[in-house]
Amino acid sequence: QVDNLKDTNDNLGHANGDYLIINCATIIKNTFGDLGFCYRIGGDEFIVLLCNLSHSEIQNLINKFYCMIDQHNNNSGIKISLAIGYDAFDINQDTTISSLISRSDKLMYKNKNKNKSSYK
């Protein structure tokens, strides 16, 4: 989820909000696109479905993702900040992809709240 999109739209204009969304989508696609499927599922939310990757491969991709965000932020006046949540499909726990998405969404909000409290 793109952090502060509403604030960007309200204070800097929708063109700058669109800039955030487009740049987030580009970074997501450049990081994960060759290995999975990337979707925008809401105004400020994206989902990536990856198959047959180990936990360490996923962690490496997430590190690459954050490095690409840092590169963008070093070269742009409009900074990208994202909260992410992820988990693996568990045949013993998940009966549908929706249950995995729901669990990942909860982890994303937990991560988002943790990041917000660290800035206080």
XYZ file of N, CA, C and O in Angstrom:
480
model
N 0.849 -1.168 0.000
C 0.000 0.000 0.000
C 0.895 1.232 0.000
O 1.855 1.316 0.754
N 0.554 2.168 -0.867
C 1.304 3.413 -0.961
C 0.936 4.279 0.237
O -0.231 4.583 0.452
N 1.918 4.647 1.018
C 1.669 5.505 2.178
C 1.432 6.941 1.729
O 2.063 7.423 0.791
N 0.519 7.611 2.431
C 0.291 9.045 2.280
C -0.182 9.478 0.899
O 0.036 10.629 0.510
N -0.852 8.595 0.155
C -1.347 8.986 -1.155
C -2.401 10.081 -1.033
O -2.378 11.049 -1.784
N -3.308 9.956 -0.068
C -4.343 10.974 0.116
C -3.720 12.323 0.450
O -4.109 13.353 -0.111
N -2.728 12.325 1.340
C -2.045 13.578 1.681
C -1.372 14.197 0.457
O -1.406 15.415 0.260
N -0.755 13.355 -0.364
C -0.110 13.846 -1.581
C -1.149 14.463 -2.511
O -0.967 15.567 -3.020
N -2.265 13.742 -2.719
C -3.324 14.272 -3.579
C -3.867 15.591 -3.043
O -4.063 16.548 -3.793
N -4.120 15.635 -1.734
C -4.729 16.822 -1.119
C -3.786 18.021 -1.094
O -4.218 19.155 -1.299
N -2.510 17.790 -0.828
C -1.565 18.889 -0.631
C -0.727 19.239 -1.858
O -0.300 20.391 -2.006
N -0.465 18.243 -2.704
C 0.400 18.490 -3.865
C -0.329 18.332 -5.192
O 0.255 18.571 -6.246
N -1.571 17.857 -5.147
C -2.370 17.681 -6.358
C -2.389 16.239 -6.849
O -1.485 15.449 -6.559
N -3.441 15.944 -7.594
C -3.623 14.571 -8.086
C -2.564 14.150 -9.102
O -2.246 12.965 -9.200
N -2.007 15.097 -9.813
C -0.935 14.749 -10.753
C 0.258 14.161 -10.010
O 0.878 13.198 -10.470
N 0.556 14.707 -8.831
C 1.660 14.158 -8.030
C 1.270 12.826 -7.399
O 2.117 11.946 -7.235
N -0.010 12.668 -7.033
C -0.482 11.368 -6.560
C -0.369 10.315 -7.650
O 0.052 9.188 -7.404
N -0.741 10.699 -8.872
C -0.593 9.786 -10.015
C 0.871 9.427 -10.236
O 1.206 8.280 -10.545
N 1.746 10.414 -10.048
C 3.187 10.186 -10.171
C 3.634 9.093 -9.191
O 4.395 8.196 -9.555
N 3.149 9.179 -7.950
C 3.488 8.155 -6.948
C 3.021 6.778 -7.390
O 3.772 5.803 -7.330
N 1.761 6.691 -7.814
C 1.198 5.401 -8.219
C 1.967 4.823 -9.398
O 2.331 3.642 -9.401
N 2.221 5.644 -10.401
C 2.931 5.169 -11.597
C 4.332 4.694 -11.248
O 4.779 3.637 -11.706
N 5.029 5.452 -10.417
C 6.392 5.054 -10.049
C 6.403 3.816 -9.162
O 7.284 2.962 -9.303
N 5.435 3.706 -8.260
C 5.332 2.476 -7.454
C 5.082 1.275 -8.354
O 5.726 0.230 -8.208
N 4.147 1.421 -9.283
C 3.829 0.320 -10.201
C 5.054 -0.081 -11.022
O 5.314 -1.271 -11.225
N 5.808 0.904 -11.469
C 7.002 0.622 -12.261
C 8.033 -0.146 -11.438
O 8.615 -1.134 -11.917
N 8.256 0.277 -10.201
C 9.218 -0.413 -9.337
C 8.741 -1.826 -9.038
O 9.529 -2.776 -9.058
N 7.464 -1.987 -8.758
C 6.910 -3.324 -8.494
C 7.098 -4.218 -9.717
O 7.583 -5.347 -9.603
N 6.741 -3.714 -10.885
C 6.873 -4.504 -12.105
C 8.332 -4.844 -12.394
O 8.655 -5.972 -12.761
N 9.226 -3.861 -12.229
C 10.645 -4.107 -12.500
C 11.266 -5.091 -11.511
O 12.210 -5.794 -11.853
N 10.743 -5.138 -10.302
C 11.277 -6.059 -9.299
C 10.702 -7.455 -9.452
O 11.435 -8.448 -9.426
N 9.397 -7.552 -9.610
C 8.718 -8.849 -9.524
C 8.129 -9.345 -10.839
O 7.767 -10.518 -10.949
N 8.016 -8.487 -11.825
C 7.259 -8.791 -13.034
C 7.712 -10.009 -13.806
O 6.891 -10.724 -14.377
N 9.002 -10.270 -13.850
C 9.492 -11.436 -14.587
C 9.266 -12.740 -13.826
O 9.388 -13.819 -14.398
N 8.944 -12.646 -12.547
C 8.826 -13.836 -11.703
C 7.402 -14.112 -11.240
O 7.157 -15.115 -10.586
N 6.497 -13.218 -11.542
C 5.134 -13.393 -11.067
C 4.175 -12.460 -11.770
O 4.454 -11.957 -12.855
N 3.061 -12.233 -11.120
C 2.004 -11.401 -11.672
C 1.760 -10.224 -10.739
O 1.603 -10.413 -9.535
N 1.729 -9.027 -11.306
C 1.586 -7.805 -10.530
C 0.259 -7.140 -10.889
O -0.055 -6.998 -12.071
N -0.491 -6.747 -9.854
C -1.796 -6.140 -10.072
C -1.974 -4.937 -9.153
O -1.533 -4.960 -8.014
N -2.674 -3.940 -9.668
C -3.158 -2.851 -8.820
C -4.587 -3.218 -8.467
O -5.430 -3.375 -9.343
N -4.870 -3.372 -7.161
C -6.187 -3.857 -6.745
C -7.029 -2.777 -6.084
O -8.171 -3.013 -5.736
N -6.474 -1.615 -5.902
C -7.205 -0.503 -5.309
C -6.469 0.775 -5.618
O -5.416 0.764 -6.272
N -7.000 1.878 -5.161
C -6.390 3.166 -5.435
C -4.924 3.222 -5.077
O -4.111 3.724 -5.830
N -4.571 2.668 -3.910
C -3.178 2.728 -3.455
C -2.641 1.358 -3.060
O -1.667 1.257 -2.344
N -3.294 0.310 -3.544
C -2.878 -1.045 -3.166
C -2.510 -1.873 -4.389
O -3.161 -1.803 -5.425
N -1.461 -2.644 -4.207
C -0.964 -3.537 -5.244
C -0.832 -4.938 -4.651
O -0.664 -5.098 -3.440
N -0.862 -5.924 -5.522
C -0.627 -7.304 -5.093
C 0.301 -7.955 -6.113
O 0.231 -7.662 -7.308
N 1.190 -8.796 -5.607
C 2.102 -9.549 -6.455
C 1.938 -11.018 -6.096
O 1.995 -11.384 -4.919
N 1.714 -11.845 -7.101
C 1.618 -13.280 -6.890
C 2.872 -13.933 -7.460
O 3.166 -13.802 -8.648
N 3.606 -14.599 -6.592
C 4.836 -15.282 -6.976
C 4.663 -16.765 -6.719
O 4.080 -17.158 -5.703
N 5.192 -17.587 -7.592
C 5.061 -19.037 -7.438
C 6.431 -19.693 -7.421
O 7.352 -19.268 -8.124
N 6.525 -20.729 -6.599
C 7.702 -21.598 -6.570
C 9.004 -20.880 -6.249
O 10.042 -21.164 -6.836
N 8.936 -19.950 -5.300
C 10.145 -19.282 -4.828
C 10.358 -19.614 -3.361
O 9.401 -19.717 -2.593
N 11.607 -19.761 -2.984
C 11.932 -20.026 -1.584
C 11.787 -18.750 -0.768
O 11.741 -17.642 -1.318
N 11.748 -18.919 0.539
C 11.669 -17.762 1.434
C 12.863 -16.841 1.202
O 12.711 -15.620 1.167
N 14.050 -17.396 1.033
C 15.238 -16.556 0.828
C 15.180 -15.834 -0.516
O 15.621 -14.679 -0.620
N 14.644 -16.459 -1.547
C 14.496 -15.784 -2.842
C 13.515 -14.609 -2.726
O 13.762 -13.533 -3.275
N 12.436 -14.820 -1.997
C 11.467 -13.747 -1.786
C 12.100 -12.622 -0.983
O 11.936 -11.444 -1.312
N 12.840 -12.964 0.048
C 13.502 -11.934 0.853
C 14.490 -11.137 0.017
O 14.582 -9.911 0.151
N 15.214 -11.799 -0.883
C 16.138 -11.099 -1.778
C 15.390 -10.136 -2.698
O 15.859 -9.019 -2.951
N 14.233 -10.560 -3.187
C 13.423 -9.685 -4.034
C 12.915 -8.473 -3.257
O 12.902 -7.350 -3.774
N 12.503 -8.692 -2.028
C 12.029 -7.582 -1.196
C 13.174 -6.605 -0.935
O 12.991 -5.383 -0.993
N 14.369 -7.117 -0.676
C 15.536 -6.239 -0.500
C 15.807 -5.435 -1.769
O 16.081 -4.227 -1.707
N 15.727 -6.092 -2.934
C 15.905 -5.402 -4.211
C 14.833 -4.326 -4.377
O 15.121 -3.211 -4.821
N 13.611 -4.647 -4.004
C 12.486 -3.721 -4.085
C 12.762 -2.459 -3.270
O 12.627 -1.337 -3.763
N 13.199 -2.647 -2.014
C 13.506 -1.494 -1.168
C 14.701 -0.697 -1.701
O 14.731 0.527 -1.593
N 15.670 -1.361 -2.290
C 16.802 -0.646 -2.904
C 16.333 0.210 -4.070
O 16.791 1.347 -4.248
N 15.399 -0.310 -4.861
C 14.871 0.459 -5.991
C 14.064 1.666 -5.495
O 14.116 2.741 -6.097
N 13.348 1.501 -4.388
C 12.623 2.627 -3.794
C 13.623 3.672 -3.323
O 13.444 4.874 -3.555
N 14.687 3.229 -2.656
C 15.721 4.164 -2.199
C 16.340 4.925 -3.377
O 16.567 6.132 -3.282
N 16.620 4.221 -4.472
C 17.174 4.882 -5.662
C 16.210 5.943 -6.181
O 16.623 7.053 -6.525
N 14.942 5.592 -6.244
C 13.932 6.559 -6.685
C 13.922 7.772 -5.753
O 13.939 8.912 -6.218
N 13.876 7.510 -4.447
C 13.771 8.598 -3.472
C 14.994 9.504 -3.468
O 14.885 10.692 -3.174
N 16.150 8.966 -3.809
C 17.363 9.784 -3.889
C 17.346 10.719 -5.090
O 18.096 11.687 -5.128
N 16.491 10.419 -6.072
C 16.463 11.196 -7.308
C 15.138 11.913 -7.549
O 14.898 12.396 -8.648
N 14.277 11.959 -6.536
C 12.955 12.536 -6.743
C 12.547 13.394 -5.555
O 12.855 13.074 -4.409
N 11.839 14.464 -5.837
C 11.310 15.306 -4.767
C 10.086 14.696 -4.103
O 9.736 15.063 -2.984
N 9.412 13.787 -4.790
C 8.240 13.120 -4.227
C 8.658 11.706 -3.845
O 8.930 10.869 -4.699
N 8.745 11.471 -2.549
C 9.277 10.219 -2.018
C 8.207 9.132 -1.972
O 7.047 9.391 -1.665
N 8.627 7.921 -2.260
C 7.770 6.753 -2.166
C 7.967 6.106 -0.807
O 9.099 5.902 -0.368
N 6.869 5.797 -0.169
C 6.876 5.015 1.065
C 5.764 3.987 0.939
O 4.645 4.317 0.555
N 6.096 2.757 1.226
C 5.131 1.668 1.081
C 5.122 0.783 2.315
O 6.156 0.596 2.949
N 3.956 0.245 2.601
C 3.843 -0.801 3.619
C 3.577 -2.101 2.878
O 2.745 -2.142 1.968
N 4.308 -3.145 3.235
C 4.098 -4.429 2.562
C 3.770 -5.504 3.582
O 4.152 -5.426 4.747
N 3.056 -6.488 3.103
C 2.782 -7.692 3.869
C 2.836 -8.856 2.904
O 2.421 -8.732 1.749
N 3.369 -9.954 3.340
C 3.426 -11.111 2.448
C 3.408 -12.386 3.263
O 3.738 -12.405 4.449
N 2.979 -13.434 2.602
C 2.960 -14.753 3.220
C 2.911 -15.780 2.103
O 2.705 -15.428 0.942
N 3.086 -17.024 2.446
C 3.047 -18.116 1.481
C 1.734 -18.880 1.606
O 1.184 -18.999 2.702
N 1.250 -19.355 0.475
C 0.047 -20.177 0.476
C 0.317 -21.429 1.289
O 1.331 -22.094 1.110
N -0.580 -21.731 2.215
C -0.444 -22.883 3.102
C -1.628 -23.809 2.866
O -2.755 -23.486 3.211
N -1.367 -24.948 2.274
C -2.430 -25.897 1.916
C -3.243 -26.332 3.135
O -4.414 -26.659 3.026
N -2.611 -26.309 4.323
C -3.311 -26.707 5.540
C -4.145 -25.575 6.140
O -5.003 -25.817 6.983
N -3.890 -24.358 5.713
C -4.564 -23.195 6.279
C -5.462 -22.488 5.265
O -6.508 -21.964 5.633
N -5.060 -22.467 4.023
C -5.768 -21.703 2.999
C -6.657 -22.612 2.157
O -6.202 -23.622 1.629
N -7.913 -22.208 2.040
C -8.825 -22.936 1.159
C -9.004 -22.189 -0.162
O -9.430 -22.778 -1.147
N -8.660 -20.903 -0.165
C -8.728 -20.078 -1.371
C -7.580 -19.091 -1.368
O -6.949 -18.853 -0.335
N -7.345 -18.493 -2.510
C -6.329 -17.445 -2.595
C -6.753 -16.240 -1.754
O -5.907 -15.514 -1.231
N -8.062 -16.064 -1.591
C -8.570 -14.937 -0.789
C -8.105 -15.016 0.658
O -7.839 -13.983 1.282
N -8.001 -16.214 1.206
C -7.538 -16.334 2.594
C -6.074 -15.924 2.714
O -5.677 -15.282 3.684
N -5.273 -16.257 1.725
C -3.869 -15.830 1.709
C -3.777 -14.310 1.582
O -3.016 -13.662 2.304
N -4.571 -13.733 0.705
C -4.568 -12.280 0.517
C -4.999 -11.579 1.794
O -4.392 -10.596 2.212
N -6.016 -12.112 2.446
C -6.499 -11.522 3.700
C -5.412 -11.551 4.772
O -5.184 -10.563 5.470
N -4.724 -12.669 4.897
C -3.658 -12.798 5.889
C -2.499 -11.853 5.564
O -1.970 -11.174 6.443
N -2.144 -11.760 4.303
C -1.068 -10.852 3.884
C -1.457 -9.404 4.123
O -0.622 -8.587 4.522
N -2.731 -9.093 3.903
C -3.225 -7.740 4.137
C -3.108 -7.374 5.614
O -2.701 -6.260 5.956
N -3.443 -8.300 6.490
C -3.308 -8.052 7.931
C -1.848 -7.815 8.307
O -1.543 -6.946 9.126
N -0.957 -8.576 7.706
C 0.475 -8.385 7.970
C 0.954 -7.031 7.443
O 1.795 -6.377 8.065
N 0.394 -6.597 6.321
C 0.747 -5.289 5.780
C 0.327 -4.187 6.748
O 1.101 -3.276 7.023
N -0.899 -4.272 7.288
C -1.350 -3.240 8.226
C -0.543 -3.268 9.517
O -0.256 -2.217 10.098
N -0.142 -4.456 9.941
C 0.719 -4.558 11.126
C 2.048 -3.858 10.860
O 2.548 -3.088 11.688
N 2.617 -4.078 9.681
C 3.864 -3.437 9.273
C 3.675 -1.924 9.181
O 4.515 -1.147 9.639
N 2.559 -1.498 8.613
C 2.277 -0.067 8.464
C 2.179 0.608 9.830
O 2.751 1.667 10.046
N 1.466 -0.011 10.768
C 1.331 0.554 12.110
C 2.666 0.593 12.837
O 2.964 1.548 13.551
N 3.472 -0.430 12.646
C 4.806 -0.461 13.261
C 5.664 0.675 12.708
O 6.347 1.368 13.457
N 5.597 0.896 11.392
C 6.371 1.984 10.788
C 5.896 3.348 11.280
O 6.699 4.230 11.512
N 4.594 3.523 11.416
C 4.061 4.798 11.897
C 4.525 5.077 13.327
O 4.908 6.186 13.659
N 4.515 4.044 14.183
C 4.914 4.256 15.581
C 6.407 4.530 15.694
O 6.843 5.202 16.609
N 7.196 4.051 14.743
C 8.638 4.300 14.811
C 8.982 5.733 14.415
O 10.058 6.215 14.705
N 8.057 6.425 13.716
C 8.299 7.814 13.324
C 7.827 8.806 14.367
O 8.038 9.986 14.233
N 7.139 8.356 15.410
C 6.621 9.270 16.427
C 7.696 9.686 17.383
O 8.667 9.094 17.581
